[in-house]
CSV table of C-alpha atoms in Angstrom, one decimal:
chain,number,residue,atom,x,y,z
A,6,MET,CA,-79.7,-24.6,110.2
A,7,GLY,CA,-80.1,-23.2,106.7
A,8,ASP,CA,-83.1,-21.2,105.3
A,9,SER,CA,-85.6,-23.8,103.9
A,10,ARG,CA,-87.0,-21.1,101.6
A,11,ARG,CA,-83.7,-20.5,99.8
A,12,LYS,CA,-84.1,-21.4,96.1
A,13,THR,CA,-82.0,-24.1,94.7
A,14,PRO,CA,-80.5,-23.8,91.2
A,15,THR,CA,-83.1,-26.1,89.9
A,16,SER,CA,-86.0,-24.1,91.3
A,17,SER,CA,-84.6,-20.9,89.8
A,18,LEU,CA,-84.4,-22.5,86.4
A,19,VAL,CA,-88.0,-23.6,86.7
A,20,SER,CA,-89.2,-20.2,87.7
A,21,SER,CA,-87.3,-18.5,84.8
A,22,ARG,CA,-89.0,-20.7,82.2
A,23,PRO,CA,-92.3,-18.9,82.2
A,24,ARG,CA,-90.6,-15.5,81.8
A,25,ALA,CA,-88.5,-16.8,78.9
A,26,ALA,CA,-91.7,-18.3,77.3
A,27,ALA,CA,-93.5,-15.0,77.7
A,28,LEU,CA,-90.5,-13.2,76.2
A,29,LEU,CA,-90.5,-15.5,73.2
A,30,GLN,CA,-94.2,-14.8,72.6
A,31,ARG,CA,-93.4,-11.1,72.2
A,32,LEU,CA,-90.9,-11.8,69.4
A,33,PRO,CA,-91.8,-11.5,65.7
A,34,SER,CA,-91.0,-15.3,65.4
A,35,ALA,CA,-93.9,-16.2,67.7
A,36,PRO,CA,-97.1,-17.2,65.9
A,37,GLY,CA,-99.3,-15.0,68.1
A,38,PHE,CA,-97.2,-11.9,67.4
A,39,TRP,CA,-98.9,-11.1,64.1
A,40,ARG,CA,-102.6,-10.7,64.9
A,41,SER,CA,-104.2,-9.1,61.9
A,42,PRO,CA,-107.3,-11.0,60.9
A,43,VAL,CA,-106.8,-9.9,57.3
A,44,ARG,CA,-103.7,-12.0,56.8
A,45,GLY,CA,-104.2,-15.4,55.3
A,46,VAL,CA,-103.5,-17.5,52.2
A,47,PRO,CA,-106.6,-16.3,50.3
A,48,PHE,CA,-105.7,-12.6,50.8
A,49,THR,CA,-102.1,-13.2,49.7
A,50,ALA,CA,-103.2,-15.4,46.8
A,51,VAL,CA,-105.2,-12.5,45.2
A,52,LEU,CA,-102.3,-10.1,45.5
A,53,GLY,CA,-99.9,-12.8,44.2
A,54,LEU,CA,-102.0,-13.4,41.1
A,55,VAL,CA,-102.2,-9.6,40.4
A,56,LEU,CA,-98.4,-9.4,40.7
A,57,LEU,CA,-97.9,-12.4,38.5
A,58,ALA,CA,-99.6,-10.7,35.6
A,59,GLY,CA,-98.3,-7.2,36.4
A,60,ILE,CA,-94.7,-8.1,36.9
A,61,THR,CA,-94.6,-10.4,33.9
A,62,LEU,CA,-95.8,-7.4,31.8
A,63,LEU,CA,-93.3,-5.1,33.5
A,64,PHE,CA,-90.5,-7.5,32.6
A,65,VAL,CA,-91.5,-7.8,29.0
A,66,THR,CA,-91.9,-4.1,28.5
A,67,GLY,CA,-88.6,-3.5,30.2
A,68,LEU,CA,-86.9,-5.9,27.8
A,69,LEU,CA,-88.5,-4.0,24.9
A,70,SER,CA,-87.2,-0.7,26.3
A,71,TYR,CA,-83.7,-2.1,26.4
A,72,ALA,CA,-84.0,-3.4,22.8
A,73,ALA,CA,-85.2,0.1,21.7
A,74,TYR,CA,-81.7,1.5,22.5
A,75,ASN,CA,-80.2,-0.8,19.9
A,76,PRO,CA,-77.4,-1.8,22.3
A,77,ASP,CA,-76.0,-4.4,19.9
A,78,LEU,CA,-75.6,-1.8,17.2
A,79,ALA,CA,-72.6,0.2,18.5
A,80,PRO,CA,-70.7,0.6,21.8
A,81,VAL,CA,-72.0,4.1,22.3
A,82,ASN,CA,-75.5,2.7,22.7
A,83,ASP,CA,-74.6,-0.2,24.9
A,84,LYS,CA,-74.8,0.6,28.6
A,85,THR,CA,-74.4,-3.1,29.7
A,86,PRO,CA,-71.4,-4.3,27.6
A,87,ASP,CA,-70.9,-7.4,29.8
A,88,LYS,CA,-74.5,-8.7,29.3
A,89,GLY,CA,-73.4,-11.8,27.4
A,90,LEU,CA,-76.3,-14.3,27.0
A,91,LEU,CA,-78.8,-11.9,28.6
A,92,GLY,CA,-78.9,-10.0,25.3
A,93,PHE,CA,-80.1,-13.1,23.4
A,94,TYR,CA,-83.4,-11.6,22.5
A,95,LEU,CA,-82.2,-8.3,21.0
A,96,PHE,CA,-83.7,-7.4,17.6
A,97,PRO,CA,-83.6,-4.4,15.3
A,98,TRP,CA,-86.0,-1.8,16.8
A,99,PRO,CA,-88.7,-0.8,14.2
A,100,THR,CA,-89.8,2.7,13.3
A,101,SER,CA,-93.5,1.9,13.0
A,102,PRO,CA,-95.8,2.6,14.5
A,103,HIS,CA,-94.2,5.9,15.3
A,104,TRP,CA,-95.7,5.9,18.8
A,105,LEU,CA,-94.4,2.4,19.7
A,106,TYR,CA,-91.8,3.4,22.3
A,107,ARG,CA,-94.2,6.0,23.7
A,108,LEU,CA,-96.7,3.1,24.3
A,109,THR,CA,-94.2,0.4,25.6
A,110,GLN,CA,-92.3,2.7,27.9
A,111,GLY,CA,-95.3,4.6,29.1
A,112,LEU,CA,-96.9,1.2,30.0
A,113,HIS,CA,-93.8,0.0,31.7
A,114,VAL,CA,-93.4,3.1,34.0
A,115,THR,CA,-97.1,3.6,34.7
A,116,LEU,CA,-97.6,-0.1,35.6
A,117,GLY,CA,-94.6,0.0,37.9
A,118,ILE,CA,-96.0,3.0,39.8
A,119,VAL,CA,-99.5,1.5,40.0
A,120,LEU,CA,-98.2,-1.8,41.3
A,121,VAL,CA,-96.5,-0.2,44.3
A,122,PRO,CA,-99.5,-0.6,46.7
A,123,VAL,CA,-100.0,-4.2,45.6
A,124,LEU,CA,-96.4,-5.0,46.2
A,125,LEU,CA,-96.3,-3.4,49.6
A,126,ALA,CA,-99.6,-5.2,50.6
A,127,LYS,CA,-98.1,-8.5,49.4
A,128,LEU,CA,-95.0,-8.0,51.5
A,129,TRP,CA,-97.1,-7.0,54.5
A,130,SER,CA,-99.2,-10.1,54.1
A,131,VAL,CA,-96.2,-12.6,54.2
A,132,VAL,CA,-94.0,-10.8,56.6
A,133,PRO,CA,-94.6,-13.4,59.4
A,134,ARG,CA,-93.0,-16.0,57.2
A,135,LEU,CA,-89.7,-14.0,57.1
A,136,PHE,CA,-89.3,-14.4,60.9
A,137,THR,CA,-90.2,-18.2,61.0
A,138,LEU,CA,-87.8,-20.2,63.2
A,139,PRO,CA,-85.8,-22.2,62.7
A,140,PRO,CA,-84.6,-20.4,59.6
A,141,ALA,CA,-84.1,-23.7,57.7
A,142,ARG,CA,-85.5,-27.1,58.5
A,143,SER,CA,-83.9,-28.8,55.6
A,144,LEU,CA,-81.8,-28.2,52.5
A,145,ALA,CA,-84.9,-27.7,50.4
A,146,HIS,CA,-86.4,-25.3,52.9
A,147,ALA,CA,-83.1,-23.4,53.0
A,148,LEU,CA,-83.1,-23.0,49.2
A,149,GLU,CA,-86.7,-21.8,49.4
A,150,ARG,CA,-85.8,-19.2,52.0
A,151,ILE,CA,-82.8,-18.0,49.9
A,152,SER,CA,-85.1,-17.6,46.9
A,153,LEU,CA,-87.5,-15.7,49.0
A,154,LEU,CA,-84.8,-13.3,50.1
A,155,LEU,CA,-83.8,-12.8,46.4
A,156,LEU,CA,-87.4,-12.2,45.5
A,157,VAL,CA,-88.1,-9.6,48.2
A,158,GLY,CA,-84.7,-7.9,47.9
A,159,GLY,CA,-85.0,-7.9,44.1
A,160,ALA,CA,-88.5,-6.5,44.1
A,161,LEU,CA,-87.5,-3.7,46.5
A,162,PHE,CA,-84.4,-2.9,44.5
A,163,GLU,CA,-86.1,-2.8,41.1
A,164,PHE,CA,-89.1,-0.7,42.3
A,165,VAL,CA,-86.9,1.7,44.3
A,166,THR,CA,-84.4,2.3,41.5
A,167,GLY,CA,-87.2,2.6,38.9
A,168,LEU,CA,-89.1,5.1,41.0
A,169,LEU,CA,-85.9,7.1,41.7
A,170,ASN,CA,-85.2,7.2,38.0
A,171,ILE,CA,-88.7,8.4,37.2
A,172,GLN,CA,-88.2,11.2,39.7
A,173,LEU,CA,-84.7,12.0,38.2
A,174,GLU,CA,-83.1,11.3,41.6
A,175,TYR,CA,-79.9,9.3,40.9
A,176,LEU,CA,-79.1,8.4,44.5
A,177,PHE,CA,-78.0,4.9,43.7
A,178,PRO,CA,-74.3,4.1,43.1
A,179,GLY,CA,-73.3,3.8,39.5
A,180,SER,CA,-75.4,4.0,36.3
A,181,PHE,CA,-79.1,3.3,36.4
A,182,TYR,CA,-79.0,1.2,33.2
A,183,PRO,CA,-76.8,-1.7,34.3
A,184,LEU,CA,-78.2,-1.7,37.9
A,185,HIS,CA,-81.8,-1.9,36.7
A,186,PHE,CA,-81.0,-4.4,33.9
A,187,TYR,CA,-79.0,-6.9,35.9
A,188,GLY,CA,-81.3,-6.5,38.9
A,189,ALA,CA,-84.3,-7.3,36.7
A,190,TRP,CA,-82.9,-10.6,35.6
A,191,VAL,CA,-82.0,-11.7,39.2
A,192,PHE,CA,-85.4,-10.6,40.5
A,193,PHE,CA,-87.4,-12.2,37.6
A,194,ALA,CA,-85.5,-15.5,38.0
A,195,ALA,CA,-86.5,-15.6,41.7
A,196,PHE,CA,-90.0,-14.5,40.8
A,197,LEU,CA,-90.5,-17.3,38.3
A,198,ALA,CA,-89.3,-19.9,40.8
A,199,HIS,CA,-91.7,-18.5,43.4
A,200,ALA,CA,-94.6,-18.3,41.0
A,201,GLY,CA,-94.0,-21.9,39.9
A,202,LEU,CA,-94.2,-23.0,43.5
A,203,ARG,CA,-97.1,-20.9,44.6
A,204,THR,CA,-99.4,-20.1,41.7
A,205,PRO,CA,-101.1,-23.6,41.6
A,206,GLN,CA,-101.8,-23.3,45.3
A,207,ALA,CA,-103.2,-19.8,44.9
A,208,VAL,CA,-105.5,-20.8,42.2
A,209,ARG,CA,-106.8,-23.9,44.2
A,210,VAL,CA,-107.4,-21.7,47.2
A,211,LEU,CA,-109.5,-19.1,45.4
A,212,ARG,CA,-111.4,-21.8,43.5
A,213,SER,CA,-112.2,-23.8,46.7
A,214,GLY,CA,-113.1,-21.3,49.3
A,215,GLY,CA,-112.9,-17.8,47.8
A,216,LEU,CA,-111.5,-14.8,49.6
A,217,ASN,CA,-112.9,-15.6,53.0
A,218,GLY,CA,-113.1,-19.3,52.8
A,219,PRO,CA,-111.2,-21.5,55.3
A,220,VAL,CA,-107.9,-23.0,54.2
A,221,ALA,CA,-106.6,-26.0,55.9
A,222,GLY,CA,-103.2,-25.4,57.5
A,223,ASP,CA,-103.2,-21.7,56.7
A,224,VAL,CA,-99.6,-20.7,57.7
A,225,LEU,CA,-100.4,-17.0,57.3
A,226,GLU,CA,-103.6,-16.8,59.4
A,227,SER,CA,-103.0,-15.7,63.0
A,228,PRO,CA,-103.8,-18.3,65.7
A,229,ALA,CA,-105.1,-15.5,67.9
A,230,PRO,CA,-106.4,-12.8,65.6
A,231,ALA,CA,-107.4,-9.4,66.9
A,232,SER,CA,-111.0,-8.1,66.5
A,233,PRO,CA,-111.5,-7.2,62.8
A,234,THR,CA,-111.7,-3.6,61.9
A,235,LEU,CA,-111.6,-4.3,58.1
A,236,SER,CA,-112.6,-7.2,56.0
A,237,ARG,CA,-110.3,-8.8,53.5
A,238,ARG,CA,-112.4,-7.4,50.7
A,239,GLY,CA,-112.1,-4.0,52.3
A,240,ALA,CA,-108.3,-4.3,52.5
A,241,LEU,CA,-108.2,-5.3,48.8
A,242,ALA,CA,-110.4,-2.3,48.0
A,243,MET,CA,-107.9,0.0,49.9
A,244,VAL,CA,-105.0,-1.4,47.9
A,245,GLY,CA,-107.0,-0.9,44.6
A,246,ALA,CA,-107.8,2.7,45.6
A,247,GLY,CA,-104.2,3.4,46.3
A,248,SER,CA,-103.2,2.1,42.9
A,249,LEU,CA,-106.0,4.1,41.2
A,250,LEU,CA,-104.8,7.3,43.0
A,251,LEU,CA,-101.2,6.7,41.7
A,252,LEU,CA,-102.6,6.0,38.2
A,253,VAL,CA,-104.5,9.3,38.1
A,254,THR,CA,-101.6,11.4,39.5
A,255,SER,CA,-99.0,10.0,37.2
A,256,VAL,CA,-100.4,8.7,33.9
A,257,GLY,CA,-101.0,12.3,32.6
A,258,ARG,CA,-97.3,12.9,32.0
A,259,SER,CA,-97.8,11.2,28.7
A,260,PHE,CA,-100.9,13.2,27.6
A,261,ASP,CA,-101.8,16.8,26.9
A,262,GLY,CA,-104.8,18.5,28.6
A,263,PRO,CA,-106.4,17.9,32.0
A,264,LEU,CA,-104.6,14.6,32.6
A,265,ARG,CA,-101.2,16.2,32.5
A,266,ARG,CA,-102.3,18.8,35.0
A,267,LEU,CA,-103.2,16.0,37.4
A,268,ALA,CA,-99.8,14.2,37.1
A,269,VAL,CA,-98.4,15.9,40.1
A,270,LEU,CA,-96.3,13.0,41.2
A,271,THR,CA,-94.0,13.0,38.2
A,272,PRO,CA,-91.4,15.6,37.1
A,273,ARG,CA,-92.9,16.0,33.6
A,274,GLY,CA,-96.4,16.3,34.8
A,275,ALA,CA,-98.6,19.1,36.2
A,276,ALA,CA,-97.9,21.7,33.5
A,277,GLU,CA,-96.1,22.4,30.2
A,278,PRO,CA,-92.8,24.2,30.7
A,279,GLY,CA,-93.9,27.1,28.5
A,280,SER,CA,-96.2,28.3,25.8
A,281,GLY,CA,-95.9,28.7,22.0
A,282,PRO,CA,-94.5,26.3,19.4
A,283,ASN,CA,-91.6,25.3,21.6
A,284,GLY,CA,-93.6,25.1,24.8
A,285,PHE,CA,-93.5,21.3,25.3
A,286,GLN,CA,-91.6,19.0,27.6
A,287,ILE,CA,-87.8,19.2,27.7
A,288,ASN,CA,-85.5,16.5,29.1
A,289,LYS,CA,-82.4,18.6,29.5
A,290,THR,CA,-81.8,22.3,28.9
A,291,ALA,CA,-79.0,23.9,27.0
A,292,ALA,CA,-77.8,25.6,30.1
A,293,ALA,CA,-77.7,22.3,32.1
A,294,VAL,CA,-75.2,20.7,29.6
A,295,GLY,CA,-73.2,23.9,29.0
A,296,ILE,CA,-74.5,24.8,25.5
A,297,THR,CA,-74.1,28.5,24.9
A,298,THR,CA,-74.9,30.9,22.0
A,299,ALA,CA,-71.2,30.9,21.1
A,300,ASP,CA,-71.6,27.1,20.3
A,301,THR,CA,-74.8,27.5,18.3
A,302,GLY,CA,-74.3,30.9,16.6
A,303,GLU,CA,-73.0,31.9,13.2
A,304,GLY,CA,-69.8,29.8,13.8
A,305,TRP,CA,-71.8,26.5,13.9
A,306,TRP,CA,-71.3,24.0,11.1
A,307,LEU,CA,-72.7,20.5,10.6
A,308,THR,CA,-70.1,18.0,9.4
A,309,VAL,CA,-71.5,15.1,7.3
A,310,SER,CA,-69.0,12.2,6.8
A,311,GLY,CA,-69.0,9.2,4.5
A,312,PRO,CA,-67.4,7.9,1.3
A,313,ALA,CA,-67.7,11.4,-0.2
A,314,GLY,CA,-65.5,12.8,2.5
A,315,ASP,CA,-66.2,15.4,5.1
A,316,LEU,CA,-68.9,17.9,4.0
A,317,ARG,CA,-69.7,21.0,6.0
A,318,PHE,CA,-73.1,22.8,6.0
A,319,SER,CA,-74.2,26.0,7.7
A,320,ARG,CA,-77.7,26.2,9.0
A,321,GLU,CA,-78.7,28.5,6.1
A,322,GLN,CA,-77.4,25.8,3.6
A,323,LEU,CA,-79.5,23.2,5.4
A,324,LEU,CA,-82.6,25.4,5.2
A,325,ALA,CA,-82.0,25.8,1.5
A,326,MET,CA,-82.2,22.0,1.0
A,327,GLU,CA,-85.5,20.3,0.3
A,328,GLN,CA,-87.4,20.4,3.6
A,329,HIS,CA,-89.7,17.6,4.8
A,330,SER,CA,-92.2,17.4,7.7
A,331,ALA,CA,-93.2,14.7,10.2
A,332,ALA,CA,-95.5,14.6,13.2
A,333,LEU,CA,-93.7,12.7,15.9
A,334,PRO,CA,-93.7,12.5,19.7
A,335,ILE,CA,-90.7,12.5,22.1
A,336,ALA,CA,-90.8,9.6,24.6
A,337,CYS,CA,-88.3,9.2,27.4
A,338,VAL,CA,-87.1,6.3,29.5
A,339,GLU,CA,-88.6,8.0,32.6
A,340,GLY,CA,-92.0,7.3,31.0
A,341,TRP,CA,-93.0,10.8,30.0
A,342,SER,CA,-93.8,11.8,26.5
A,343,THR,CA,-95.2,14.6,24.4
A,344,SER,CA,-98.0,14.5,21.9
A,345,ASP,CA,-97.0,14.5,18.2
A,346,GLN,CA,-95.1,17.7,17.4
A,347,TRP,CA,-94.8,18.9,13.8
A,348,TRP,CA,-91.0,18.7,12.9
A,349,ARG,CA,-89.5,20.1,9.7
A,350,GLY,CA,-86.0,19.7,8.3
A,351,VAL,CA,-83.8,17.6,6.1
A,352,ARG,CA,-84.3,13.8,5.7
A,353,LEU,CA,-81.4,11.7,7.1
A,354,SER,CA,-81.6,9.6,4.0
A,355,ASP,CA,-80.9,12.8,1.9
A,356,LEU,CA,-77.9,13.6,4.0
A,357,ALA,CA,-76.7,10.0,3.6
A,358,ALA,CA,-77.0,10.4,-0.2
A,359,LEU,CA,-74.8,13.5,0.0
A,360,ALA,CA,-72.3,11.6,2.1
A,361,GLY,CA,-72.0,8.9,-0.6
A,362,TYR,CA,-74.9,6.5,0.0
A,363,PRO,CA,-77.5,7.3,-2.7
A,364,ASP,CA,-79.3,4.0,-2.7
A,365,ARG,CA,-79.4,2.1,0.6
A,366,PRO,CA,-78.0,4.3,3.4
A,367,PRO,CA,-76.4,2.5,6.3
A,368,GLY,CA,-76.5,3.5,10.0
A,369,VAL,CA,-75.2,6.8,11.3
A,370,LEU,CA,-73.2,7.9,14.3
A,371,VAL,CA,-74.6,11.2,15.6
A,372,GLU,CA,-72.4,13.5,17.7
A,373,SER,CA,-73.6,16.5,19.7
A,374,LEU,CA,-72.1,19.7,20.8
A,375,GLN,CA,-72.7,18.5,24.3
A,376,ARG,CA,-69.3,17.9,25.8
A,377,SER,CA,-70.1,15.6,28.7
A,378,GLY,CA,-72.9,13.4,30.0
A,379,PRO,CA,-74.5,10.2,28.6
A,380,PHE,CA,-75.8,9.9,25.1
A,381,ARG,CA,-73.9,12.9,23.7
A,382,ARG,CA,-73.0,10.3,21.0
A,383,ALA,CA,-75.6,7.9,19.7
A,384,ALA,CA,-75.9,5.4,16.8
A,385,LEU,CA,-79.0,4.9,14.6
A,386,ARG,CA,-79.8,1.8,12.6
A,387,ASP,CA,-80.1,1.7,8.8
A,388,ASN,CA,-83.8,1.3,9.0
A,389,GLN,CA,-84.0,4.4,11.1
A,390,VAL,CA,-82.0,6.4,8.6
A,391,ARG,CA,-84.1,5.2,5.7
A,392,ASP,CA,-87.4,6.0,7.2
A,393,PRO,CA,-88.7,9.1,5.4
A,394,ARG,CA,-89.9,10.6,8.7
A,395,SER,CA,-86.4,10.5,10.2
A,396,LEU,CA,-85.2,14.1,10.1
A,397,LEU,CA,-82.4,16.4,11.0
A,398,ALA,CA,-85.0,18.8,12.4
A,399,LEU,CA,-84.4,22.6,12.1
A,400,GLN,CA,-87.9,23.7,13.1
A,401,VAL,CA,-90.8,22.6,15.2
A,402,ASN,CA,-94.5,23.6,15.0
A,403,GLY,CA,-93.7,26.2,12.4
A,404,GLU,CA,-90.9,28.0,14.2
A,405,ASP,CA,-87.1,27.6,14.7
A,406,LEU,CA,-86.1,25.2,17.4
A,407,SER,CA,-85.5,26.8,20.7
A,408,PRO,CA,-82.0,26.3,22.3
A,409,ASP,CA,-83.5,23.9,24.8
A,410,HIS,CA,-85.1,21.8,22.0
A,411,GLY,CA,-81.8,21.5,20.2
A,412,TYR,CA,-81.1,24.6,18.1
A,413,PRO,CA,-79.5,24.8,15.6
A,414,ALA,CA,-80.4,21.2,14.6
A,415,ARG,CA,-81.5,18.0,16.2
A,416,ILE,CA,-82.4,14.4,15.3
A,417,ILE,CA,-86.0,13.2,15.4
A,418,VAL,CA,-86.7,9.5,14.6
A,419,PRO,CA,-90.0,7.7,14.8
A,420,ALA,CA,-90.4,5.2,17.7
A,421,ALA,CA,-86.9,5.9,19.1
A,422,PRO,CA,-86.2,6.6,22.8
A,423,GLY,CA,-85.8,10.3,23.5
A,424,VAL,CA,-82.1,10.1,24.2
A,425,LEU,CA,-81.5,8.8,20.7
A,426,ASN,CA,-83.1,12.0,19.3
A,427,THR,CA,-79.8,13.9,19.8
A,428,LYS,CA,-80.0,17.7,20.3
A,429,TRP,CA,-77.4,20.3,19.2
A,430,VAL,CA,-76.0,18.0,16.4
A,431,ALA,CA,-72.5,18.7,15.3
A,432,ARG,CA,-71.5,15.7,13.2
A,433,LEU,CA,-73.1,12.8,11.3
A,434,THR,CA,-70.9,9.9,10.2
A,435,PHE,CA,-72.6,7.4,7.9
A,436,GLY,CA,-71.3,3.9,7.5
A,437,GLU,CA,-70.7,0.6,9.2
A,438,LEU,CA,-70.9,1.1,13.0
């Protein structure tokens, strides 16, 4: 006679169901897995509205930064030659006000840094949605999930590559310019789609119940929240404090004085690289690009080309020409900038007249002694050449340029990105670019 206590296949299946159910409750896809009482549609709505304004401004200032390089002027300026319709908005970059690029790029980079805590908090607040099962309930739901992946992936990609570029850490494959440019368009398209779907709901939620008010069918609120240790207002205050800390420790890279000494999170902050007339921020040193005294000594000549042919000038001959001065900053794509420095040298328009353009000088191709690396050749527009503040600078703040600041001669143009202010100039070719 068999053992009556022996389990049948059916009874084994029944007994395994509670264990399977308990296991499922411990997975991230279970509603009770995420227990923070801070999560909820009102909390996410506040962060979303902040990001809506901030990321929109980031995108606009990023487009302005790209336009400032004048990529449609000449191939040497264009780091995204296959942009096609994405360059529809490009326009001739102006030279006034002279601090324009310092403002737009400083705002772009500083805002990107300050928004990091807000972005991380937003991703944390919606992370339960990423594990929802089934992954797609319908075609429309599948498209929404795909757009969400593009949104999250695009945000992380843009912020990470931007932060690495600020820190001069080029760990990503390929050039920063096309990666960040194309990534921005993909991310912003997903961002607009998401904002169009969610912004009306966010506004309604905040108008109806406020931050702590109940929301019917709140898909982010935990069904079994843990005991609160922090209110939603307190959580938002922590996010704001993090953003404020990043602001204080980064914004000073664009200012002289105490704020710069506080900018410990950026390569161009904390302190000036030296003292004296040449003691201000440097993007790349002469030694870093292989410029030696043999290149810049008595054997150096500037070649100026145009309808008048090739003209050669020594530094002494350039100093003997009529000298002009301009107070202009240097502003770089990484977001750092200097205050106005007092530059002195020969106007580009005067050199264009010598090259054969006495009336309305055209653009100019500038070539550096630098033998390798990006922007050793750069093109300037005709409006930049004609501006009386645009100089082939020979001195700064009353002294000769130092080797690291471009001795024997460098370009300085109002409102232009720092990389277009070419150092160690060897040749200027005026004409159609």
